[in-house]
PDB file of C-alpha atoms in Angstrom:
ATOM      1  CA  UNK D  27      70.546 -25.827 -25.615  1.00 95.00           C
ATOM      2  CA  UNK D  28      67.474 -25.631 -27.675  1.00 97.00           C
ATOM      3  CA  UNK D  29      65.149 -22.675 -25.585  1.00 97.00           C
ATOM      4  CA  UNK D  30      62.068 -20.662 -26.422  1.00 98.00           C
ATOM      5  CA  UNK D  31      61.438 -17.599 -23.696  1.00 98.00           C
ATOM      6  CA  UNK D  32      58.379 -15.646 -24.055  1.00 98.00           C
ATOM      7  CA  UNK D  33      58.108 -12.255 -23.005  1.00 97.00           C
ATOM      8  CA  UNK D  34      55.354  -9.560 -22.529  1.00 97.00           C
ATOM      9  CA  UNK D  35      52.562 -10.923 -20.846  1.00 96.00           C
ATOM     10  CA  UNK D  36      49.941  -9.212 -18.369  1.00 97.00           C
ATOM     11  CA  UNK D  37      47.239  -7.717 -16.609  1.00 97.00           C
ATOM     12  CA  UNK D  38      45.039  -5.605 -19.972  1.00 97.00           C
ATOM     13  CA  UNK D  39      41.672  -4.290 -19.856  1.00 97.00           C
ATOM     14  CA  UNK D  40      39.264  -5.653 -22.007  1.00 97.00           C
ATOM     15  CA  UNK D  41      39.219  -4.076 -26.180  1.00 97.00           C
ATOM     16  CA  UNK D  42      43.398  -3.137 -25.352  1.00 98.00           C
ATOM     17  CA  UNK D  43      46.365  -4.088 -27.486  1.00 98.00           C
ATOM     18  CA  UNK D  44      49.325  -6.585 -26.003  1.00 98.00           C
ATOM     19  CA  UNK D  45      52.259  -7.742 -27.749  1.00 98.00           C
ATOM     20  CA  UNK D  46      53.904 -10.803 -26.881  1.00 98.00           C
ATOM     21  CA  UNK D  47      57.457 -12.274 -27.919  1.00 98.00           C
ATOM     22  CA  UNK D  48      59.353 -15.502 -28.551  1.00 98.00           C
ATOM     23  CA  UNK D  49      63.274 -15.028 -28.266  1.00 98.00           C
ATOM     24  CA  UNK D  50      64.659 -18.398 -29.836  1.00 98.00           C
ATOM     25  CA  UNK D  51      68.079 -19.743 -29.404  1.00 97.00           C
ATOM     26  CA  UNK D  52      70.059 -23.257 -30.163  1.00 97.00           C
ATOM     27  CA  UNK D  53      68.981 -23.804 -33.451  1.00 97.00           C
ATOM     28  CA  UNK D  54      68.646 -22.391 -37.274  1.00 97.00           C
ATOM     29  CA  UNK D  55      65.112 -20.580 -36.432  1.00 97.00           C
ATOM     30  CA  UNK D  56      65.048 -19.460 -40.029  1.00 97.00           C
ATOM     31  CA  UNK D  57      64.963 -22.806 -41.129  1.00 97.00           C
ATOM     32  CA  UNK D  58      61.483 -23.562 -38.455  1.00 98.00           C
ATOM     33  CA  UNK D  59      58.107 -22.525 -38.791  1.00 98.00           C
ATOM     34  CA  UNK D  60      56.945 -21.607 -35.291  1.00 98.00           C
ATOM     35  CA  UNK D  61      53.330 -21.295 -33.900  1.00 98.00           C
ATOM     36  CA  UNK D  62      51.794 -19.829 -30.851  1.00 98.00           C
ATOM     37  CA  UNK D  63      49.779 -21.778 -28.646  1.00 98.00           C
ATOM     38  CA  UNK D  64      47.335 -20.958 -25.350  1.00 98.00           C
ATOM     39  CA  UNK D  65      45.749 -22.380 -22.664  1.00 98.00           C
ATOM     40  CA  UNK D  66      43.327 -21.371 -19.933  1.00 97.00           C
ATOM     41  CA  UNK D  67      43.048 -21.927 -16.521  1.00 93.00           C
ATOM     42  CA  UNK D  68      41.450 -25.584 -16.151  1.00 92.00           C
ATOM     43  CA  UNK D  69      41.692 -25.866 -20.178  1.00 95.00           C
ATOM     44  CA  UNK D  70      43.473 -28.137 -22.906  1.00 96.00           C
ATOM     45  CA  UNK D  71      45.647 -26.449 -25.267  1.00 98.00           C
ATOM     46  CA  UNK D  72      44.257 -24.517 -27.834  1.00 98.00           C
ATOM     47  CA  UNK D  73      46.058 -23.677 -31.352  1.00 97.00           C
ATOM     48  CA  UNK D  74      46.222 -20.119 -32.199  1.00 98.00           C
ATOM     49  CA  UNK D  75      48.847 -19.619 -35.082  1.00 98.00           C
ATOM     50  CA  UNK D  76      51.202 -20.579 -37.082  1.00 98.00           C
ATOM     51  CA  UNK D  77      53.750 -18.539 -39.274  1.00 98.00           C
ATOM     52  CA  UNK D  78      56.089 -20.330 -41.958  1.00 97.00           C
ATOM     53  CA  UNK D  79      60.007 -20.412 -41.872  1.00 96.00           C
ATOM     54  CA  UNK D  80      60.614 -17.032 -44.142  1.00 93.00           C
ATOM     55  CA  UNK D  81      56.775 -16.035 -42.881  1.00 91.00           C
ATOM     56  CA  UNK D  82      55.570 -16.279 -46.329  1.00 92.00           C
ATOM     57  CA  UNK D  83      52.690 -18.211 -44.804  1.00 95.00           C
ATOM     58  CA  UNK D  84      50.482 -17.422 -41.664  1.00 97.00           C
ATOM     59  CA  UNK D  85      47.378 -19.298 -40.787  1.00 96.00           C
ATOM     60  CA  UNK D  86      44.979 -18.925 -37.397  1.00 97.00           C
ATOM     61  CA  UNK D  87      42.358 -20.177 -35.621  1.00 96.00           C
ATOM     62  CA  UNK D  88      38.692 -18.791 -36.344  1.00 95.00           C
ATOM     63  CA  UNK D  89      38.541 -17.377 -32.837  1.00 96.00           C
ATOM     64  CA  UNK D  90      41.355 -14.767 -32.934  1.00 98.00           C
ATOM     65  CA  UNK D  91      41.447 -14.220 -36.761  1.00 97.00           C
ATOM     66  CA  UNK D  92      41.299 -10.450 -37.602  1.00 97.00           C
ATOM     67  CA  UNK D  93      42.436  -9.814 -33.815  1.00 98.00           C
ATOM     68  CA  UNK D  94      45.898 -11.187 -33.623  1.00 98.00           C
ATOM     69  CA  UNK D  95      48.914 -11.245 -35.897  1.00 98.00           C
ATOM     70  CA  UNK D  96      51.724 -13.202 -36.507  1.00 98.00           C
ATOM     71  CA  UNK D  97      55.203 -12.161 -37.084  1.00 98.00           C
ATOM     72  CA  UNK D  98      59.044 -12.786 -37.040  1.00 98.00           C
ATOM     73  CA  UNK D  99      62.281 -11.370 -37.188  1.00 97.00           C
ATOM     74  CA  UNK D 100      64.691 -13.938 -38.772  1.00 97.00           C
ATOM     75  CA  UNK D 101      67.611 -11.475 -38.006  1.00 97.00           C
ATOM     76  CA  UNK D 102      66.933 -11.629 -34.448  1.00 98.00           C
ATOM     77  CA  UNK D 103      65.597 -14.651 -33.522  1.00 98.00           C
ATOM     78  CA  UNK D 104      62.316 -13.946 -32.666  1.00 98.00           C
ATOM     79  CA  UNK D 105      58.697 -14.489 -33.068  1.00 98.00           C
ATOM     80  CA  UNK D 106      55.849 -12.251 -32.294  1.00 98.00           C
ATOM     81  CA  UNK D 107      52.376 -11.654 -31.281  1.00 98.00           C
ATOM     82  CA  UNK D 108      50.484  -8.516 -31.734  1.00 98.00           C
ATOM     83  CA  UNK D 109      47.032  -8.962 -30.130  1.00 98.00           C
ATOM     84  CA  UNK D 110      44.154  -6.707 -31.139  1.00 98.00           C
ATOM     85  CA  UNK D 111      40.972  -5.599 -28.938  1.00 98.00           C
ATOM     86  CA  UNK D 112      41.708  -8.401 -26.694  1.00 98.00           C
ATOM     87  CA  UNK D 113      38.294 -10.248 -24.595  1.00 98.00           C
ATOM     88  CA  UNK D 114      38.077 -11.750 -21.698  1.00 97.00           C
ATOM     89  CA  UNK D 115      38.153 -15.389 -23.069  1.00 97.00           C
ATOM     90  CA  UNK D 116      41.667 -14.640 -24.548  1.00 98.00           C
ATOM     91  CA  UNK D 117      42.703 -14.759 -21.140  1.00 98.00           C
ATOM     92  CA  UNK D 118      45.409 -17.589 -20.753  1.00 98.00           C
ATOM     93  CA  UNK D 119      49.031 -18.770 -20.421  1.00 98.00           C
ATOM     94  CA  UNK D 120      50.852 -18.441 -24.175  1.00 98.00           C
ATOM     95  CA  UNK D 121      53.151 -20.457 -25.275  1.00 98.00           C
ATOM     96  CA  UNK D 122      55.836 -20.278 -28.224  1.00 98.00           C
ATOM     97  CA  UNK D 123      56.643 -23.760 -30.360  1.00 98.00           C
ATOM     98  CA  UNK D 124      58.446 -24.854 -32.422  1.00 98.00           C
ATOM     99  CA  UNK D 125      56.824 -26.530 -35.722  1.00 97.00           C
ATOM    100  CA  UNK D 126      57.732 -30.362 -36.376  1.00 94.00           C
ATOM    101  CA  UNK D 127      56.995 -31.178 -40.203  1.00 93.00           C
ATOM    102  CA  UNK D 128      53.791 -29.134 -39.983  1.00 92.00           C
ATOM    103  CA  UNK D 129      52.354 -32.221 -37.723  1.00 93.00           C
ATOM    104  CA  UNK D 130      53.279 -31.018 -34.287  1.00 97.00           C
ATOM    105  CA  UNK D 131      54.624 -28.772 -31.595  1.00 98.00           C
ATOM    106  CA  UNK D 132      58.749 -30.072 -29.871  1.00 97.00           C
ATOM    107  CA  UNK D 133      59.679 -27.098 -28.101  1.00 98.00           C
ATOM    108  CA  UNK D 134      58.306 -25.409 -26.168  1.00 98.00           C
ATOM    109  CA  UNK D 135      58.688 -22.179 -24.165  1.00 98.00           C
ATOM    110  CA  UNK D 136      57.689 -21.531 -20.494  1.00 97.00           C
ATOM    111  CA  UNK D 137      54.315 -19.518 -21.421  1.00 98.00           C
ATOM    112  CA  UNK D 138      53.678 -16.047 -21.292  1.00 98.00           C
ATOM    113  CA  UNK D 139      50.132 -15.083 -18.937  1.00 98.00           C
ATOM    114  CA  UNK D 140      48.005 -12.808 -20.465  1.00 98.00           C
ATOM    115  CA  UNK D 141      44.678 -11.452 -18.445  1.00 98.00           C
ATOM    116  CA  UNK D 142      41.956  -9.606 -19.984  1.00 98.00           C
ATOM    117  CA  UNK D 143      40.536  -8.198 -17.112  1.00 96.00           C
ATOM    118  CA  UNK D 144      38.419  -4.701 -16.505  1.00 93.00           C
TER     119      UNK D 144
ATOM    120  CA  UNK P 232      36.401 -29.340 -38.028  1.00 85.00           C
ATOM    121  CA  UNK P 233      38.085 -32.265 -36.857  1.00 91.00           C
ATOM    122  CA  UNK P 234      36.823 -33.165 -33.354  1.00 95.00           C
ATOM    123  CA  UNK P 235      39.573 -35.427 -30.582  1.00 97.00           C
ATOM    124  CA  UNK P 236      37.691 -37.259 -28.209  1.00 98.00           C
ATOM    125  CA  UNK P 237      39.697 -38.627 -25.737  1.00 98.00           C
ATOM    126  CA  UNK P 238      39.131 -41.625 -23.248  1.00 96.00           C
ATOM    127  CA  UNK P 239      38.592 -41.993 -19.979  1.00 97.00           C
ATOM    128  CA  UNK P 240      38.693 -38.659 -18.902  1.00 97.00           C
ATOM    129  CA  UNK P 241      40.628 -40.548 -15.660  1.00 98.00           C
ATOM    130  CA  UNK P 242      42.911 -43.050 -15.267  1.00 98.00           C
ATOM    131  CA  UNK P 243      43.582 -44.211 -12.077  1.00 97.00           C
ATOM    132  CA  UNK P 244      46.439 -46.482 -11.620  1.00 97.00           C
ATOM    133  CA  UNK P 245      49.456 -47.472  -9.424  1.00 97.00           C
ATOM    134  CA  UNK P 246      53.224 -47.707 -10.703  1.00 97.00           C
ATOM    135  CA  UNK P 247      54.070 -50.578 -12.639  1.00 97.00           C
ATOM    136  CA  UNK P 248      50.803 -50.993 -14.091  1.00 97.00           C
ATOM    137  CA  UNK P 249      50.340 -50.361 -17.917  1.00 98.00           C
ATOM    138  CA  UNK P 250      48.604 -47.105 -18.892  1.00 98.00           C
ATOM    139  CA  UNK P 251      46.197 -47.542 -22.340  1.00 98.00           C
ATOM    140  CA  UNK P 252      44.838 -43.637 -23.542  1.00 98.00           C
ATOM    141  CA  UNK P 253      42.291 -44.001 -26.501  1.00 98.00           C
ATOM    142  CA  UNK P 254      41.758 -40.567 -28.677  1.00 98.00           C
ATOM    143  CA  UNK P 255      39.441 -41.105 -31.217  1.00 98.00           C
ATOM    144  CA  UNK P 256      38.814 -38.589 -33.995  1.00 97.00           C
ATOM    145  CA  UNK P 257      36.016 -37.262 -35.444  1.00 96.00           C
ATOM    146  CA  UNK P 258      37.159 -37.767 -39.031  1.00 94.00           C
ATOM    147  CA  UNK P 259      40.248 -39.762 -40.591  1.00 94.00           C
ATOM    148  CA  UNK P 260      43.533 -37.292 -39.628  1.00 93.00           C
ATOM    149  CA  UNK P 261      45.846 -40.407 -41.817  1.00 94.00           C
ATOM    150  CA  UNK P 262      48.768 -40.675 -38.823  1.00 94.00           C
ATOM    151  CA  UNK P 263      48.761 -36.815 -38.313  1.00 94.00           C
ATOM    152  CA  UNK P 264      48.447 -37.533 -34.870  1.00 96.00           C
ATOM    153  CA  UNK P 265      50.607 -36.290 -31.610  1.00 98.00           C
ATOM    154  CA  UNK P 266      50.723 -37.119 -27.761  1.00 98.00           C
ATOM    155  CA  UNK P 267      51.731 -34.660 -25.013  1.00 98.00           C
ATOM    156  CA  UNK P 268      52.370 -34.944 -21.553  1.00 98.00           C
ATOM    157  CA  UNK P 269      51.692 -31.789 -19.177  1.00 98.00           C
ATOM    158  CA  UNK P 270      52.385 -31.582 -15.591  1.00 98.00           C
ATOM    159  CA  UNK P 271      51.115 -28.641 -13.142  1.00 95.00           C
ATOM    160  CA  UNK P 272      52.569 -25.700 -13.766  1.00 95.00           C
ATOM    161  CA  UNK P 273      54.746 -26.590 -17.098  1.00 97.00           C
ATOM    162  CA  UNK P 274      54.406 -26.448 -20.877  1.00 98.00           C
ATOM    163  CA  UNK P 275      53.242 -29.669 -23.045  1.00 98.00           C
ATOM    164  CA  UNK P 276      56.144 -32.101 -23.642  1.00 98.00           C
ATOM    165  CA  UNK P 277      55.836 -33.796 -27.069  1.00 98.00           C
ATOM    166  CA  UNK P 278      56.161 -37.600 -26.693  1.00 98.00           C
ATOM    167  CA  UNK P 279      55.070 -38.815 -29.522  1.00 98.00           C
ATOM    168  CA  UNK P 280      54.605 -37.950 -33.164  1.00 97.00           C
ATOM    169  CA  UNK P 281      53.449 -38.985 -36.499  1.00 96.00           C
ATOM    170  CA  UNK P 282      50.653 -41.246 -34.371  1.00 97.00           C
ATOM    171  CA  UNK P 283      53.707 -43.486 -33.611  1.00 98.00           C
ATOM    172  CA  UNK P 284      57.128 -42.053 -33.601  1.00 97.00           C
ATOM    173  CA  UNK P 285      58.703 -41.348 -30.184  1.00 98.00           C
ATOM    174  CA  UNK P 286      59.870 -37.683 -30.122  1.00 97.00           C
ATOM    175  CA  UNK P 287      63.936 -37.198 -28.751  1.00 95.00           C
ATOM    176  CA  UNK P 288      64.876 -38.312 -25.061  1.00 96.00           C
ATOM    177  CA  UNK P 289      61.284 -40.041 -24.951  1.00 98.00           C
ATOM    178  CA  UNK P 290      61.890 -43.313 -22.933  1.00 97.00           C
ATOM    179  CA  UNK P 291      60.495 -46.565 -24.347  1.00 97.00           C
ATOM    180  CA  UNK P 292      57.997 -47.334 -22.425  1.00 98.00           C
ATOM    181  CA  UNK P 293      56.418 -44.402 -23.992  1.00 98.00           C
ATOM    182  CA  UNK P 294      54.276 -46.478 -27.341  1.00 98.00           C
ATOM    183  CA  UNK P 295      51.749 -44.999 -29.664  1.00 98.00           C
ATOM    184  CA  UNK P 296      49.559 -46.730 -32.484  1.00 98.00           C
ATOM    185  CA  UNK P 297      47.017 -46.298 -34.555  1.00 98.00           C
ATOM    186  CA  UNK P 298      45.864 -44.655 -37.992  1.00 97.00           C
ATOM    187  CA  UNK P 299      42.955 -43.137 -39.647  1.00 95.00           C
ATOM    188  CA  UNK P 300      40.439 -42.096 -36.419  1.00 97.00           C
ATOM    189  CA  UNK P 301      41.909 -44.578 -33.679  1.00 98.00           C
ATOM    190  CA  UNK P 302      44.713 -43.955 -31.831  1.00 98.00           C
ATOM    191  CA  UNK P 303      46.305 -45.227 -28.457  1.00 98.00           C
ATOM    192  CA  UNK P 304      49.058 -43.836 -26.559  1.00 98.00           C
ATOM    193  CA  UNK P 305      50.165 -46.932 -24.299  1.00 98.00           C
ATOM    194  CA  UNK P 306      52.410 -46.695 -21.162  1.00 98.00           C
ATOM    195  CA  UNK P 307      54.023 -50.013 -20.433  1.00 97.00           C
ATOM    196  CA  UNK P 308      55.164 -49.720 -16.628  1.00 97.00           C
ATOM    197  CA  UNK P 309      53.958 -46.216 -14.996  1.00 98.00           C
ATOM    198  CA  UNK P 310      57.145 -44.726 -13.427  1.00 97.00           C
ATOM    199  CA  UNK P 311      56.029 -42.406 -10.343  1.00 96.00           C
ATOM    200  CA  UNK P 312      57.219 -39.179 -12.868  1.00 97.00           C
ATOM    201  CA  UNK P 313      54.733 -40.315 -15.366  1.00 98.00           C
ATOM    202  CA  UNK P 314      51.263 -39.524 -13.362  1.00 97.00           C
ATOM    203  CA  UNK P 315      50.107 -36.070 -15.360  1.00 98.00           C
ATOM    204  CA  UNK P 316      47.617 -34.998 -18.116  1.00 98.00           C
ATOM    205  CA  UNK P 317      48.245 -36.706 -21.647  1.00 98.00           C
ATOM    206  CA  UNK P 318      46.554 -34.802 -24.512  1.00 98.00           C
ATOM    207  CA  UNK P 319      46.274 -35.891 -28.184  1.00 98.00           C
ATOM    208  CA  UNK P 320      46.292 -33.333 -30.978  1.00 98.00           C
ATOM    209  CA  UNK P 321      45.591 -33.265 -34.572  1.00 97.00           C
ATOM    210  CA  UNK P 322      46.900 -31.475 -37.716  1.00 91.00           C
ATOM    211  CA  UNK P 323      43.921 -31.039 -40.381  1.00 81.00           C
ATOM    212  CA  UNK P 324      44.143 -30.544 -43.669  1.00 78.00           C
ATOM    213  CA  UNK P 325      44.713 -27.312 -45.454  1.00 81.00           C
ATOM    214  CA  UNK P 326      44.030 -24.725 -44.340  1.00 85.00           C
ATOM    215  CA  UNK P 327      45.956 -25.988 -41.680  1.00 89.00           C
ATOM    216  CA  UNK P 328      44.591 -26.150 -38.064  1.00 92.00           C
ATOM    217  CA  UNK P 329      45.995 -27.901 -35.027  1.00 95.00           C
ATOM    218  CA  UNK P 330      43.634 -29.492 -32.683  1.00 96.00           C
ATOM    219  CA  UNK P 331      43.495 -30.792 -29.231  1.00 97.00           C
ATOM    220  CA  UNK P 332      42.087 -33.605 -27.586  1.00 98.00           C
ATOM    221  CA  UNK P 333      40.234 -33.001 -23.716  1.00 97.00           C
ATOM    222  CA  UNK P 334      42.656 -34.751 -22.385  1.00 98.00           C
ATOM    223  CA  UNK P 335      43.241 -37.703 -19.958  1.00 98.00           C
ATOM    224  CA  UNK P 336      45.076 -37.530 -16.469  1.00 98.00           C
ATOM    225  CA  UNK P 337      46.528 -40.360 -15.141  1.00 98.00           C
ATOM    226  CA  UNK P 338      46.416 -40.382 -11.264  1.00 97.00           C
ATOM    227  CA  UNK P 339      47.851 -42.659  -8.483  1.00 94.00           C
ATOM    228  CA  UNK P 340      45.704 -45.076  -7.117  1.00 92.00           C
TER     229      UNK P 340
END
């Protein structure tokens, strides 16, 4: 069946690095553009990037641009995260998805928690 | 930036009843407009897509509408597994950013 499982989550002190992973499976993931998504404790989801099917194309929100990156590894089915001199308010549950048409998000994987915490 | 505003912040009904979320946004999004259902403790689920198309496995009491800036996700007959946060969310246009709405939860009465 279609699944997304993150991987690599955790407890990391504020300004640290964290890398977090998306293995894929049940479907062409080359042919998808995937995007990572988070949400704090209490919060609504919040959009952090997005990376095109042959990651030609990556595109993030304002508040972790020039922090985080965006990858994947067509050969092994799997999307990436690196996160740079991580704050406090990146602390949150992340979630892999799967694009829809560029409009939306229909998978989704069980979240990943990240912490920023001193 | 495209704003969501979703409405009421609370919904408080009893199964059977009909469920009627407004999002309203800030600035016309066409129909590039989404609703999610979350529960405690689990990822979004996409329901709907395309302000109006029901995403796979969706059951049909599960209705959206709209265009431009107002958009309703409607819930004909609340089944006891559908009390849970609903979010709307937004694609804007290029460079592409995904928003979210605040959300509404619909509760038992």
């Amino acid at each position: 069946q279609v699944q997304l499982v993150e991987s690599g989550g955790g407890v990391v002190q504020p300004g640290r690095s964290l890398r977090l992973s998306c293995a894929a499976s049940g479907f062409t993931f080359s042919r998808v553009g995937m995007h990572w998504v988070r949400q704090a404790p209490g919060n609504g989801p919040e959009w952090v990037a997005v990376i095109w099917f042959d990651g030609s194309d990556k595109y993030y929100a304002d508040s972790v641009k020039g922090r985080f990156t965006i990858s994947r590894d067509n050969s092994k089915n799997t999307l990436y995260l690196q996160m740079n001199s991580l704050r406090a308010e990146d602390s949150a549950v992340y979630y892999c998805a799967r694009d829809l048409r560029k409009i939306a998000f229909d998978v989704w994987g069980q979240g990943a928690m990240v912490t920023v915490s001193s | 930036e495209i704003v969501l505003t979703q409405s009421p912040a609370t919904l408080s009904l009893s199964p059977g009843e009909r469920a009627t979320l407004s999002c309203r946004a800030s600035q016309s999004v066409g129909t590039y407009l989404a609703w999610y259902q979350q529960k405690p403790g689990q990822a979004p689920r996409l329901l709907i897509s395309d302000a109006s198309k029901r995403a796979t496995g969706i059951p049909g009491r599960f209705s959206g509408s709209g265009s431009g800036t107002d958009f309703t996700l409607t819930i004909s007959s609340l089944e006891p597994e559908d009390f849970a946060v609903y979010y709307c969310q937004q694609r804007g246009d290029w460079p592409p950013k995904w928003t979210f709405g605040q959300g509404t939860k619909v509760e038992i009465k």
